[in-house]
Amino acid sequence: MRVAPAVVLSESDREWMLKQSRSAVAPRRLGERCQVVLLAAEGKTNEEIAAELSITRQKAGRWRSRFVEKGRIGIEKDEPGRGRKLTYPVELREQLVRKTTQAKPADATQWSRTSMAEAMAVSPSTVGRIWKEHGLKPHLEQTFKVSNDPHFAEKLEDIVGLYLNAPEHAVVLCCDEKSQIQALDRTQPGLPLKKGRASTMTHDYVRHGTTTLFAALNVANGQVIGECHPRHRHQEWLKFLRLIDEQTPADRDLHLILDNYATHKHPKVKAWLAKHPRFHLHFTPTSASWLNMVERFFRDLTVKRLRRGVFHSLEELVAALETYLALHNHAPSPFIWTANVIRDR
């Protein structure tokens, strides 16, 4: 007479199986398999387990043996070849994927489940299931811009080198202008946030003017030197350079990271820099603003203060920006610069 293999559970396996058997979101079949193994670990026979769980003795024996042979993974996944068979042949599925990725409908720029279903003579749910299996999302699109700067590598290494290993006794500042910041006033007052309802804001607005925020982010400590100007010409840039000169230690060299905006290279700016040799400019490659860390500060400013802001005048907007800068500098924190590896397209 065959004897069912004994089941010995580690404490971690027992806790995991108890969690799965009681979970309201875990697959029901996994919970049942965990119950089989838990009862087997208590020393019960396959007949007793089958009677308690209302399953067959063969089913109880199968999952007991599977766990003994392969451990937890043996009950998490079905054996190859088991489960629901494909309704449509592999050739049709491959053709659908190929059509999704290499062709477009005659009347649109991307496929929908309905249009693909009509083109392939299958149901929309089948299209959605095949797309999900292959990670296809035709309704989404991402933007990109690859820098074509012939000196991209040199500039990249120069700026990253400043982030990772700044020159001794020097200050590294990431500088840029956030232009066209609008003082937007809504045409009607919105409703406040309450339980079951989001706060509201009218889609239309009255614009009371614009301002430009000049900012210099200290890479080492996260402090920001900032100043608002109505325009962003070379005259305003020179005023901002003088402000940086005043608010930084006179005995330190200043390394400024900035983009290739023409204002930064104006002849009068170059003449001023020639008289102030402690300023060293490092330009980002073209189409690579992500290298400038101050852009991360501008992003936070937009999300936290501007996007939902209501400003009844330009003066109120400028005051709000100055308050934000003051609060930021009260407890500054440096940004940790990282960059994801570009994935194949």
PDB file of C-alpha atoms in Angstrom, residues 185-191 200-206 310 312:
ATOM      1  CA  ASP A 185      -7.059  84.018 -11.900  1.00  0.00           C
ATOM      2  CA  ARG A 186     -10.100  81.760 -12.308  1.00  0.00           C
ATOM      3  CA  THR A 187     -13.337  83.295 -13.593  1.00  0.00           C
ATOM      4  CA  GLN A 188     -15.381  81.794 -10.743  1.00  0.00           C
ATOM      5  CA  PRO A 189     -14.459  80.565  -7.265  1.00  0.00           C
ATOM      6  CA  GLY A 190     -14.170  76.795  -6.988  1.00  0.00           C
ATOM      7  CA  LEU A 191     -15.530  74.454  -4.339  1.00  0.00           C
ATOM      8  CA  THR A 200     -13.044  72.177  -8.251  1.00  0.00           C
ATOM      9  CA  MET A 201     -11.595  74.879 -10.500  1.00  0.00           C
ATOM     10  CA  THR A 202     -13.007  76.489 -13.629  1.00  0.00           C
ATOM     11  CA  HIS A 203     -11.337  75.592 -16.909  1.00  0.00           C
ATOM     12  CA  ASP A 204     -11.227  79.228 -18.058  1.00  0.00           C
ATOM     13  CA  TYR A 205      -9.167  81.985 -16.507  1.00  0.00           C
ATOM     14  CA  VAL A 206      -8.082  85.617 -16.597  1.00  0.00           C
ATOM     15  CA  VAL A 310      -4.934  81.301  -8.158  1.00  0.00           C
ATOM     16  CA  HIS A 312      -5.365  87.931  -8.531  1.00  0.00           C
TER      17      HIS A 312
END
